[in-house]
Short mmCIF file of C-alpha atoms and ligand atoms in Angstrom, two decimals:
data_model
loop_
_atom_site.label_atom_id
_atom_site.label_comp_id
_atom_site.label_asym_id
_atom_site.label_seq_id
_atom_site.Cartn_x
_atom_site.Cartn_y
_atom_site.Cartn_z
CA UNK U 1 0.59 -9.68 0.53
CA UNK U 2 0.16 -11.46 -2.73
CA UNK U 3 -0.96 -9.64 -5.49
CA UNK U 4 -4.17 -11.14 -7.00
CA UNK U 5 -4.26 -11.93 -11.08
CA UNK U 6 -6.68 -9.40 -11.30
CA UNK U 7 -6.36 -5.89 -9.80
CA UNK U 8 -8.20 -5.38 -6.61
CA UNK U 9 -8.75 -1.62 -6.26
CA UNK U 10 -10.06 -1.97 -2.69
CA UNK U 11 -11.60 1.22 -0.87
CA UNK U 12 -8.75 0.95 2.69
CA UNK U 13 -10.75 -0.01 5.29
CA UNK U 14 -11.04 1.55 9.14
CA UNK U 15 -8.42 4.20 10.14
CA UNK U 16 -7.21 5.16 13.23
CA UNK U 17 -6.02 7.91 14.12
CA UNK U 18 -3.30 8.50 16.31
CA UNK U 19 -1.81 11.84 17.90
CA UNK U 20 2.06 11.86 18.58
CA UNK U 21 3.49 13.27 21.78
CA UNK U 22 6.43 15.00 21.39
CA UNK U 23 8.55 16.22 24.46
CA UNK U 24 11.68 15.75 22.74
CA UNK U 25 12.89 19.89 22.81
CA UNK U 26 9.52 21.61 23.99
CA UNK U 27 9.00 21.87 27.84
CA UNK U 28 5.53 21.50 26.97
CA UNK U 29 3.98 18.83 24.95
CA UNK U 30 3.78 19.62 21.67
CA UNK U 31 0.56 17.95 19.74
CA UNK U 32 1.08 16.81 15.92
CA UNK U 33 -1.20 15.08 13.88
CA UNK U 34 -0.01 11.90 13.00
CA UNK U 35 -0.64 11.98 9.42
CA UNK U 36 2.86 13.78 7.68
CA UNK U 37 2.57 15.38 4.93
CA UNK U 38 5.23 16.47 2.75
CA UNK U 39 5.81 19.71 1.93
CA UNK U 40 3.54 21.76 -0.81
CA UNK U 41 6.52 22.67 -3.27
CA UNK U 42 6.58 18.50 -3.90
CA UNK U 43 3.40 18.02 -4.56
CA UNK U 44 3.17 21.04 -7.44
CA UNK U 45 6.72 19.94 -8.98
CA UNK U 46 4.73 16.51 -9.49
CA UNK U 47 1.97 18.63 -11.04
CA UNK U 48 4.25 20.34 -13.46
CA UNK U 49 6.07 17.17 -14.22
CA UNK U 50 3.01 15.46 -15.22
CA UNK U 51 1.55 18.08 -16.97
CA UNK U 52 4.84 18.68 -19.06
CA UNK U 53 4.15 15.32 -20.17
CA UNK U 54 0.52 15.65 -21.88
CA UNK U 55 -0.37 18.02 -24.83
CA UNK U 56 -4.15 18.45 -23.16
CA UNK U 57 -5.75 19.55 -19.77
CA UNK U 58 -5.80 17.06 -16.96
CA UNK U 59 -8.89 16.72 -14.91
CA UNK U 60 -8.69 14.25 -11.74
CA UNK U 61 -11.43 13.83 -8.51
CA UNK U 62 -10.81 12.81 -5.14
CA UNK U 63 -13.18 10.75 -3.60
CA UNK U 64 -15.97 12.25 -2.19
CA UNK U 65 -16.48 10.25 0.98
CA UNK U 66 -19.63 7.99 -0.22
CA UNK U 67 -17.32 5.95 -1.66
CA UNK U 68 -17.92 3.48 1.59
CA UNK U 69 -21.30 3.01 3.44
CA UNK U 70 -19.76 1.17 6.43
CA UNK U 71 -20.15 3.46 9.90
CA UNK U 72 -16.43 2.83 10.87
CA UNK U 73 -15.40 3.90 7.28
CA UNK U 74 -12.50 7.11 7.49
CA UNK U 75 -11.83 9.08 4.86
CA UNK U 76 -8.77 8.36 3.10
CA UNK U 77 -7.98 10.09 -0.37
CA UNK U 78 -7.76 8.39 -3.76
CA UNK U 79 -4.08 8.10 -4.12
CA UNK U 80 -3.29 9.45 -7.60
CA UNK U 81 -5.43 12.77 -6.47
CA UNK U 82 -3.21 12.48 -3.10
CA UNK U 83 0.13 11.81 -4.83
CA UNK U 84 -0.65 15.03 -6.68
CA UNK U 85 -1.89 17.55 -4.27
CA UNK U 86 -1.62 16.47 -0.63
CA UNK U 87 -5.20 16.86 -0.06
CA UNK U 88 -7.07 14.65 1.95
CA UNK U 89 -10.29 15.62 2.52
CA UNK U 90 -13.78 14.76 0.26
CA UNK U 91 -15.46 16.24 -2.53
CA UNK U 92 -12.04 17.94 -4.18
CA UNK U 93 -11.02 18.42 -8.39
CA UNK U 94 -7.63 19.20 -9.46
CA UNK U 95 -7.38 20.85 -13.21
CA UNK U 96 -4.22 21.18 -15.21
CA UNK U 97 -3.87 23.02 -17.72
CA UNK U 98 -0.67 22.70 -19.98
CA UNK U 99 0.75 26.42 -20.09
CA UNK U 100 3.04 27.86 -23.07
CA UNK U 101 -0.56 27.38 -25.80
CA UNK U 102 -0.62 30.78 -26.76
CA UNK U 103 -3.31 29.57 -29.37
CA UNK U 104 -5.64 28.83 -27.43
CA UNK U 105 -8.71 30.67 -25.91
CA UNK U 106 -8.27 29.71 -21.96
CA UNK U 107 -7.55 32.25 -20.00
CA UNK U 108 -7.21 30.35 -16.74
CA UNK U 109 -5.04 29.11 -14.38
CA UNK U 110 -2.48 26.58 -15.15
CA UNK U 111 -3.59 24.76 -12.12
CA UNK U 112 -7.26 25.23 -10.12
CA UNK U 113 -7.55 23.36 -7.10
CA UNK U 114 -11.63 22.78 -6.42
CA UNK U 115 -13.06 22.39 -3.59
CA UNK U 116 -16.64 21.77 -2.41
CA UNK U 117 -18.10 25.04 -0.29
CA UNK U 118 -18.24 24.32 3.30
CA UNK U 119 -21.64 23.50 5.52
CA UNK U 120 -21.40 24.23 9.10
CA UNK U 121 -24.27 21.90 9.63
CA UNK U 122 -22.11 19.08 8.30
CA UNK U 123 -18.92 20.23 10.28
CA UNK U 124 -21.36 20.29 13.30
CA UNK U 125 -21.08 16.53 12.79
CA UNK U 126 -18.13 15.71 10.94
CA UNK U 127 -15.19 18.97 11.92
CA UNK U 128 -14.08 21.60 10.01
CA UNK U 129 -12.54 21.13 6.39
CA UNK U 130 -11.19 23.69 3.98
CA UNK U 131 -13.32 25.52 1.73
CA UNK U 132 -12.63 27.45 -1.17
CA UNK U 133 -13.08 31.05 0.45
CA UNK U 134 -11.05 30.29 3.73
CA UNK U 135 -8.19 33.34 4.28
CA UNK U 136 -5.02 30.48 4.84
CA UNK U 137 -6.21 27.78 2.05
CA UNK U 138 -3.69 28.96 -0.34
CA UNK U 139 -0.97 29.03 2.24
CA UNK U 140 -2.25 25.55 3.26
CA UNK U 141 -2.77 23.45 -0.10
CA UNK U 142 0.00 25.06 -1.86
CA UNK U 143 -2.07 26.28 -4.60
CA UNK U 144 -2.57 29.59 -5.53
CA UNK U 145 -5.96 29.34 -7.44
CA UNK U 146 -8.75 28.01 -5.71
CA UNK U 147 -12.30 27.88 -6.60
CA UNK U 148 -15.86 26.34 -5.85
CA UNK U 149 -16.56 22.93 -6.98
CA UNK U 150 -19.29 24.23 -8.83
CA UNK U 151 -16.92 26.38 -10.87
CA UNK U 152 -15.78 23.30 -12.22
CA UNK U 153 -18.42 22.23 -15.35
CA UNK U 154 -18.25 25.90 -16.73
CA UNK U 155 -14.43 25.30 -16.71
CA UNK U 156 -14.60 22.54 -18.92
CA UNK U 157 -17.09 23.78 -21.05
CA UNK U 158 -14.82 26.34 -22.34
CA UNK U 159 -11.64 23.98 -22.22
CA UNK U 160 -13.37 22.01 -24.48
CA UNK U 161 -13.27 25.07 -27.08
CA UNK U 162 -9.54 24.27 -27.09
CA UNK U 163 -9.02 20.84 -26.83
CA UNK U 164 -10.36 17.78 -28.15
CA UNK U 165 -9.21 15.43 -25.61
CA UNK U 166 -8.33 15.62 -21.60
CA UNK U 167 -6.60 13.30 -19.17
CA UNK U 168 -8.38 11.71 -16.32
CA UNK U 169 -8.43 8.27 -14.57
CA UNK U 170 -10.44 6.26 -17.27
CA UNK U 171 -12.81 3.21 -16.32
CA UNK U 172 -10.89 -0.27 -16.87
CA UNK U 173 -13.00 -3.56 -17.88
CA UNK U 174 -11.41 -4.83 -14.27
CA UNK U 175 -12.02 -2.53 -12.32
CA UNK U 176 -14.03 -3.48 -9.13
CA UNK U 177 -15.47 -1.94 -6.17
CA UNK U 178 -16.36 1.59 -6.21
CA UNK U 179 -16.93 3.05 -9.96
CA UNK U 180 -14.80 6.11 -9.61
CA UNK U 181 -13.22 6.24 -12.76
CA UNK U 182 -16.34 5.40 -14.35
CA UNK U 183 -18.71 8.10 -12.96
CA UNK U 184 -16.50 11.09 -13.47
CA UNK U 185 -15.30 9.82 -16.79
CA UNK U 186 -19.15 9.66 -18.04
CA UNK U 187 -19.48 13.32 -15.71
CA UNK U 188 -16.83 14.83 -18.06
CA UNK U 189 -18.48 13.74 -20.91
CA UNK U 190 -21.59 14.84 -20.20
CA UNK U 191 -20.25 18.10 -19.04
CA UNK U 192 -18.16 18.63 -22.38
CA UNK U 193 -19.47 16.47 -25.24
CA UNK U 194 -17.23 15.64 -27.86
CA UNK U 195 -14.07 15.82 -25.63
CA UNK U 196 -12.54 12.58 -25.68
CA UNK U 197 -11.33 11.06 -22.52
CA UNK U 198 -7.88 9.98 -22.08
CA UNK U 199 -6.67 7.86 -19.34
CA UNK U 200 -4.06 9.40 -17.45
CA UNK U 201 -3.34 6.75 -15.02
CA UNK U 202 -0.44 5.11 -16.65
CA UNK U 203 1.42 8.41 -17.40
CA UNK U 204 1.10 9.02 -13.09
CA UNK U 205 1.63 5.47 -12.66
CA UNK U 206 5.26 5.85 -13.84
CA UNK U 207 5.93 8.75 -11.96
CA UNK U 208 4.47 6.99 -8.91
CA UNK U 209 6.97 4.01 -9.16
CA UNK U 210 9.93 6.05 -8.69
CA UNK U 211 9.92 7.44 -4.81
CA UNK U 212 11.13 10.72 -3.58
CA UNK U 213 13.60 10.57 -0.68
CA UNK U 214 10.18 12.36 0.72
CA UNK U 215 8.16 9.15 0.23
CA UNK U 216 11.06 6.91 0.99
CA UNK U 217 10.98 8.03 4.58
CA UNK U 218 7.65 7.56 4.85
CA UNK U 219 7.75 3.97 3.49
CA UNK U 220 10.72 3.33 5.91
CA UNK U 221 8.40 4.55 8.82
CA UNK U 222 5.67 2.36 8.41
CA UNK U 223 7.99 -0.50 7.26
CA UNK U 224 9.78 -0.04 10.83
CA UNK U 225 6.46 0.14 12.54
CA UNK U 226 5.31 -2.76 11.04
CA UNK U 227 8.65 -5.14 11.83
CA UNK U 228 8.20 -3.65 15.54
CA UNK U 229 5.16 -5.52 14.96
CA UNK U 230 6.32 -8.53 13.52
CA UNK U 231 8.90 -9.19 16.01
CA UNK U 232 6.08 -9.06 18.73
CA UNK U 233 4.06 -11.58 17.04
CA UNK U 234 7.18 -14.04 16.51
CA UNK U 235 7.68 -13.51 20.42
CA UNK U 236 4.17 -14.02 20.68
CA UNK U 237 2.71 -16.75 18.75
CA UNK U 238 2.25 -20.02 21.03
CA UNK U 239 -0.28 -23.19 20.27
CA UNK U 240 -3.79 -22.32 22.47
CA UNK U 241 -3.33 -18.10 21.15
CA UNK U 242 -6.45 -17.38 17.86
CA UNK U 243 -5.43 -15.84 15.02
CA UNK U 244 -7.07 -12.67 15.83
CA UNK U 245 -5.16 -12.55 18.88
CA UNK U 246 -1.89 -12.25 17.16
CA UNK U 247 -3.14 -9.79 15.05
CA UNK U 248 -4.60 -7.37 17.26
CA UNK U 249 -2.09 -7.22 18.94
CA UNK U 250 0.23 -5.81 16.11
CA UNK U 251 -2.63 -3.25 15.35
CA UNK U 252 -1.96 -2.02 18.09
CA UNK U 253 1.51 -1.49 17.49
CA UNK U 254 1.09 -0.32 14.24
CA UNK U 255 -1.33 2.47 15.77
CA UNK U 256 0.21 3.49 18.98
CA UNK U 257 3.14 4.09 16.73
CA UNK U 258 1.90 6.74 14.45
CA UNK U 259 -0.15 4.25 11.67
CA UNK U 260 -3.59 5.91 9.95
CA UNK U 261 -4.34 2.06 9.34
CA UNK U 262 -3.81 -1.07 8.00
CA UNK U 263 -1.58 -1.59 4.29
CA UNK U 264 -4.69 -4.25 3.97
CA UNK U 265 -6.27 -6.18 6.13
CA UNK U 266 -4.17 -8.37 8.34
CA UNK U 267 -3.31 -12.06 6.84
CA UNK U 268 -2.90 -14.45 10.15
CA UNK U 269 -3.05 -18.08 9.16
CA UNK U 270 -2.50 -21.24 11.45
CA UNK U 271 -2.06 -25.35 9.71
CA UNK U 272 -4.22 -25.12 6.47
CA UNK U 273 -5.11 -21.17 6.23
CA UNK U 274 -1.49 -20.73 5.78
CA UNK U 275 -1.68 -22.07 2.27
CA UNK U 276 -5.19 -19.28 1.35
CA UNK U 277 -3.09 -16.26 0.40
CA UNK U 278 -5.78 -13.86 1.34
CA UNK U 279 -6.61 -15.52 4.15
CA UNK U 280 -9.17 -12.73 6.28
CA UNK U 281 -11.00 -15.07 9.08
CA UNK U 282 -8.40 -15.25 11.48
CA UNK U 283 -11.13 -17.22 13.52
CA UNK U 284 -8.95 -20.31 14.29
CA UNK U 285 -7.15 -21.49 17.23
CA UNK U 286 -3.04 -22.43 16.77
CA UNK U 287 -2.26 -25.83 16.97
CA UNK U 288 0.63 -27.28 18.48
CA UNK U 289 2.27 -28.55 15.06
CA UNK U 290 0.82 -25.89 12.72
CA UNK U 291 3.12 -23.11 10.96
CA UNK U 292 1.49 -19.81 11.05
CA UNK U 293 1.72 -16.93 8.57
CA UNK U 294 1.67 -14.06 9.02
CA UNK U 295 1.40 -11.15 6.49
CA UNK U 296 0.82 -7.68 8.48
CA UNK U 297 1.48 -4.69 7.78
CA UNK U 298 0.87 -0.80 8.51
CA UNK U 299 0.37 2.23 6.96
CA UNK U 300 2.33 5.78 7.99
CA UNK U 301 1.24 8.77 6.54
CA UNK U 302 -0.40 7.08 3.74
CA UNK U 303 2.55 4.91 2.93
CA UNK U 304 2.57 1.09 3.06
CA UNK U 305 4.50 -1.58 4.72
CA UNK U 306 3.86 -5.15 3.45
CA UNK U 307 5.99 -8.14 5.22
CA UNK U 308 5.27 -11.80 5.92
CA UNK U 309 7.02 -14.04 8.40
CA UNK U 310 6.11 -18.01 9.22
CA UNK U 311 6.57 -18.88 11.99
CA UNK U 312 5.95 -22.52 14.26
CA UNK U 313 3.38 -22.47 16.47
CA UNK U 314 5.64 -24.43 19.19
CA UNK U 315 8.64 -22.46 18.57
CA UNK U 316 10.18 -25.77 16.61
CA UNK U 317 9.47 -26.39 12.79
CA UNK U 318 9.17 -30.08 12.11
CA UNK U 319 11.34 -31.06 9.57
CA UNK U 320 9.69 -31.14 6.68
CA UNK U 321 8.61 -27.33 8.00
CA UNK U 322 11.77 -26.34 7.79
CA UNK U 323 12.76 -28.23 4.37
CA UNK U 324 10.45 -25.96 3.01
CA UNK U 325 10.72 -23.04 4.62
CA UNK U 326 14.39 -23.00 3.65
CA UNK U 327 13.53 -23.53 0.20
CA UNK U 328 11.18 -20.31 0.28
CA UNK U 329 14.32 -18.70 1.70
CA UNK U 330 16.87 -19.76 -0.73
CA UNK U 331 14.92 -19.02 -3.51
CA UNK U 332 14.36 -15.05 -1.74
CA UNK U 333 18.36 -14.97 -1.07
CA UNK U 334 18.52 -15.82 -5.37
CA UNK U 335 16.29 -13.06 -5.95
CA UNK U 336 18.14 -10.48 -3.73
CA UNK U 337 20.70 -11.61 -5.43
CA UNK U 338 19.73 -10.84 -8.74
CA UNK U 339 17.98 -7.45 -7.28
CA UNK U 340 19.20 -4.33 -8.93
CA UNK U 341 18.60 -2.06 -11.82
CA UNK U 342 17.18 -3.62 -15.03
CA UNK U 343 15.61 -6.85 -13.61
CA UNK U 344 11.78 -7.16 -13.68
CA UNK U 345 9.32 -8.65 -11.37
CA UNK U 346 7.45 -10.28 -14.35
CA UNK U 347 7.12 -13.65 -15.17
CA UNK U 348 8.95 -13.51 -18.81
CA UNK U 349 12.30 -12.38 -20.14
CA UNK U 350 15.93 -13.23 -19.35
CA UNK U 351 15.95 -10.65 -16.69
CA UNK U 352 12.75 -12.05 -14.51
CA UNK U 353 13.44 -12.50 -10.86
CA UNK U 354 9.96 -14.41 -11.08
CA UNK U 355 12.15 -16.95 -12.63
CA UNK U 356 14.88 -16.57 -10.59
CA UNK U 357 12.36 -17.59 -7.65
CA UNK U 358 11.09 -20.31 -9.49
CA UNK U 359 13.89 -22.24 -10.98
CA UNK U 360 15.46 -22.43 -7.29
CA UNK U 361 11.76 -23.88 -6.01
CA UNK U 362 11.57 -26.06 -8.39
CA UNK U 363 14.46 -27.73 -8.30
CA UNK U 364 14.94 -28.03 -4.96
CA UNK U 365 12.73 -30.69 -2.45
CA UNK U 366 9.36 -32.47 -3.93
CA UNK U 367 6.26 -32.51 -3.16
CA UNK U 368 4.52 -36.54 -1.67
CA UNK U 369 4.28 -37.65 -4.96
CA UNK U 370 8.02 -37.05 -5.89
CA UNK U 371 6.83 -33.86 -8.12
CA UNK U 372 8.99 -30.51 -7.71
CA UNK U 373 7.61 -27.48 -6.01
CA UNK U 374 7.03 -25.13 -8.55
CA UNK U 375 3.10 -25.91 -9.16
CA UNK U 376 2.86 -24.29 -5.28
CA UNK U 377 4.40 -21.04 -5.87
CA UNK U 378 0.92 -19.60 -6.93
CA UNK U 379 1.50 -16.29 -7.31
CA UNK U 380 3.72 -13.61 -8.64
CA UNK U 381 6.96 -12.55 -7.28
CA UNK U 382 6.58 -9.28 -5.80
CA UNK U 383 4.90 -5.89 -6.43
CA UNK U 384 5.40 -2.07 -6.03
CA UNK U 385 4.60 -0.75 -2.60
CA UNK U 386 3.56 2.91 -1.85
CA UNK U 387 0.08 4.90 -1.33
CA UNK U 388 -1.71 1.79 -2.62
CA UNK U 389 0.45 -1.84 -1.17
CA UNK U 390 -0.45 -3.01 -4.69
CA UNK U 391 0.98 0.18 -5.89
CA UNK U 392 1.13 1.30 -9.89
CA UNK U 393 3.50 -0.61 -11.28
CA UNK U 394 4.10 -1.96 -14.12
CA UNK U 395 5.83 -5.22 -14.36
CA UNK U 396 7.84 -5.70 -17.48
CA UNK U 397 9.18 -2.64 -16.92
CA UNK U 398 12.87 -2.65 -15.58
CA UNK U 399 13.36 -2.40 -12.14
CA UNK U 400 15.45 1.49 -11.60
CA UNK U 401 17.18 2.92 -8.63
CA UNK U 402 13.82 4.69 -5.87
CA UNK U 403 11.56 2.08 -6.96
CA UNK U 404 10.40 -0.27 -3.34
CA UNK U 405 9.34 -3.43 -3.91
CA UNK U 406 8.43 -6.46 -2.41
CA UNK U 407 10.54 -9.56 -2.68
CA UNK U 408 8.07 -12.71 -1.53
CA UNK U 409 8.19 -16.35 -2.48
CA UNK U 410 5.98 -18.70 -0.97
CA UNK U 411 5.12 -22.39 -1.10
CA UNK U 412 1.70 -23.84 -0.39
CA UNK U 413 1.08 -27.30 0.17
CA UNK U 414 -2.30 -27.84 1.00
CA UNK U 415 -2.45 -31.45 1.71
CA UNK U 416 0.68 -31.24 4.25
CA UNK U 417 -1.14 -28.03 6.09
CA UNK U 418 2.21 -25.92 5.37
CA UNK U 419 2.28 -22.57 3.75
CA UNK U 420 5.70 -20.51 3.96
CA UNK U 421 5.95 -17.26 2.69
CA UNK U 422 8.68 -14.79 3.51
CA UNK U 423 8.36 -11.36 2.20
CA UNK U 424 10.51 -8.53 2.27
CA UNK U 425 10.80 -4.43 1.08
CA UNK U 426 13.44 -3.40 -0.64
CA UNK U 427 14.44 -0.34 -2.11
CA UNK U 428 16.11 -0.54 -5.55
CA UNK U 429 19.76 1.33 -5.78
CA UNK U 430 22.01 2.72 -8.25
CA UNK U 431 24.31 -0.74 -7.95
CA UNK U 432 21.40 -2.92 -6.56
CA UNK U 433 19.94 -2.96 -3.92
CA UNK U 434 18.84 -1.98 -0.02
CA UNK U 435 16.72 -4.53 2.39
CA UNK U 436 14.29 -2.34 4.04
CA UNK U 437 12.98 -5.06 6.14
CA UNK U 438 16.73 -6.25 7.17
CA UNK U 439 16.50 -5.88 11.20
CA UNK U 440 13.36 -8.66 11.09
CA UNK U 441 15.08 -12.04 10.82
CA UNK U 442 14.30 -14.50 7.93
CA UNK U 443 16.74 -17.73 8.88
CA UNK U 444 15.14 -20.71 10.92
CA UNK U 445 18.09 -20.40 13.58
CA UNK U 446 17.06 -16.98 14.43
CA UNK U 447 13.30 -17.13 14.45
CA UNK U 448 14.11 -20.18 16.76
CA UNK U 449 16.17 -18.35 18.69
CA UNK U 450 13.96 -15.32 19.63
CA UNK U 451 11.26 -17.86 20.10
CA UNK U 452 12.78 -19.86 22.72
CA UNK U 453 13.63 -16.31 24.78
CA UNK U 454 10.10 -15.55 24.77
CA UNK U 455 9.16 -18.63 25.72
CA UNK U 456 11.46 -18.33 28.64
CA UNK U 457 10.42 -15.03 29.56
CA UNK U 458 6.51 -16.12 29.84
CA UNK U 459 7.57 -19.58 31.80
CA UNK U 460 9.63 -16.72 34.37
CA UNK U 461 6.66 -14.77 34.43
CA UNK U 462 4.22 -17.61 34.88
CA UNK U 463 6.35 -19.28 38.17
CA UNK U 464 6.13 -15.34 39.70
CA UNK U 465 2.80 -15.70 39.93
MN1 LIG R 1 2.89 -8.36 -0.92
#
């Protein structure tokens, strides 16, 4: 998906969640919750390493579960709290506080995991969560002080005797949706005048962009799941089938195979709505003729997949389709190319695969009026992908070996109905680089191909009838 000029901080929309059957060693099924986490031990060495970093107390908030007032809303954590404890359930504070201050007057913890008390009329409704008194909490969240949520404001109070400043996620002039940031920044505040709020989201943000072989198998899981999913929609995608259609059915895929949910909400465009890069009616019928988009993808244990494939409709691209479409892909094979340790995804500098993407569009092909392409690459090169598919990231700063991004040129021509994007995840090596996405084909010869087998398949299956 295409990463909007300005930051959408979206609240992720409907989960589902799956159980796994296992019978692999067990005689008897053996029930897992979908949802991995990794183990406790990573989750405090990111604590420690973040903490190591700041010269005050850090003070984040999960969400607290009104962040969304639609019925088929699931909880799902705010993903700097989640990248730093594991916790997903509402209502939860995590305080740091940097040890080795000998000066000062706390007495604390170096690390207090709050949580809200629990109310069995609630989890008459809702299930059970942890609460702050439970016997196995400790064992279970990996922390070894845990208090009451309303612990929390006397806590600061006397931090604030200490310190004149503490790290949180600050408010931002763009930031949209729900005011997160905003209303714990101005609760701090309020509960500790005079301390001055520091915004801790870039100092996470870095740490975020460099995944753990932990997070890496995550990210390959739902980036498997999600070209399962792909692959099914290429052998799917005929001219009479609705948008919808197409993408329901990779839901489902996504879901049966272990997804929480959607990376975002699935992009299926046929003819024009290929060329709206957040296209979210899928209310249209395919056309014999069109190209259709498609830009799906899942999320696995609170990791993201994001991938795009075009396809055409009929199984054929016209020629001009696929004059295009193998621009799109020459300019992606450039920036694989050029993928490795010390290029940026940023538009400036001499080391900008942006560039890369658009000097090859633009000087290849032209648009009806003899003009070259690069006014219809509209949008940035690629981002980070992670908890969040527009994950933190930052990007002038050099590409280094852990950090998953997307690769994803596109063209869109509105006044020929053809938009081609082809998008990819790839995981940035010591030497350069590793396609993620590399088992879903990107070449017109092979999308052909597998299209032409389904389409041979369904005629079998049809004459049986
Ligand atoms: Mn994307």
């Amino acid at each position: 998906m295409p990463k909007a000029l300005r930051p959408r901080r979206a609240i992720r929309p409907i989960a589902v969640f799956a159980l796994v059957l296992t019978t692999l060693s067990a005689p008897l099924a053996l029930l897992l919750d979908a949802r991995e986490r990794e183990p406790n031990g990573v989750y405090a060495e990111r604590r420690a390493h973040l903490v190591a970093q700041l010269s005050a107390p850090v003070l984040l908030f999960g969400y607290t579960g009104r962040e969304n007032s639609s019925p088929s809303y699931v909880f799902l954590q705010e993903p700097n709290f989640y990248y730093l404890t594991g916790h997903n359930e509402e209502g939860a504070a995590l305080l740091l506080v940097p040890s080795g201050t000998a000066e000062k007057s706390w007495k604390g913890a170096n690390e207090i995991l709050f949580l809200p008390p629990r109310k069995s009329e609630e989890e008459k409704w809702n299930g059970p969560r942890m609460g702050p008194t439970d016997a196995d909490v400790q064992k279970k969240t990996g922390f070894a002080a845990i208090e009451a949520f309303s612990n929390l404001k006397s806590h600061l109070t006397d931090l604030a005797q200490s310190y004149h400043e503490i790290w949180t996620l600050a408010p931002h002039a763009e930031d949209t949706g729900y005011p997160h940031a905003r209303e714990w920044s101005a609760w701090i505040t309020q509960a500790a005048p005079g301390i001055a709020v520091r915004d801790a989201a870039a100092a996470i943000g870095a740490m975020r962009q460099i995944k753990t072989p932990g997070e890496i198998a995550l990210l390959t899981k739902a980036i498997e799941l999600s070209m399962d999913a792909q692959l099914a929609a290429t052998r799917m995608v005929r001219p009479g089938l609705y948008e919808y259609q197409v993408a329901a059915r990779m839901v489902e895929i996504h879901a049966y195979g272990g997804c929480e949910t959607e990376a975002y909400a699935p992009i299926v465009g046929t003819g024009l709505h290929s060329t709206i890069l957040h296209f979210n009616q899928l209310d249209a019928l395919i056309q014999d003729g069109d190209v259709v988009l498609i830009d799906v993808g899942g999320q696995y244990s609170g990791y993201t997949a994001d991938i795009t494939r075009t396809l055409p409709a009929n199984g054929h691209f016209t020629g001009r389709q696929r004059e295009i479409y193998d621009i799109v892909l020459g300019a992606q094979n450039a920036v694989l190319a050029a993928m490795k340790p010390g290029a940026t995804l940023g538009r400036q500098g001499s080391n900008s695969l942006f560039k890369v993407a658009y000097d090859y569009i633009n000087t290849h092909g032209a648009d009806r009026d003899g003009r070259s392409l690069g006014r219809y690459f509209t949008h940035g090169l690629g981002h980070h992908i992670g908890l969040e598919v527009h994950d933190a990231g930052d990007p002038s700063r050099p590409l280094e070996p852990g950090m998953v991004v997307t690769a994803e040129p596109g063209v869109y021509i509105p006044e020929e109905r053809i938009g081609v994007r082809i998008e990819d995840d790839v995981l940035i090596t010591p030497t350069g680089y590793k396609l993620l996405t590399a088992r879903l084909p990107r070449s017109v010869d092979e999308i052909e191909k597998i299209m032409a087998e389904a389409k041979v398949a369904r005629d079998e299956r049809s004459s049986e009838r």
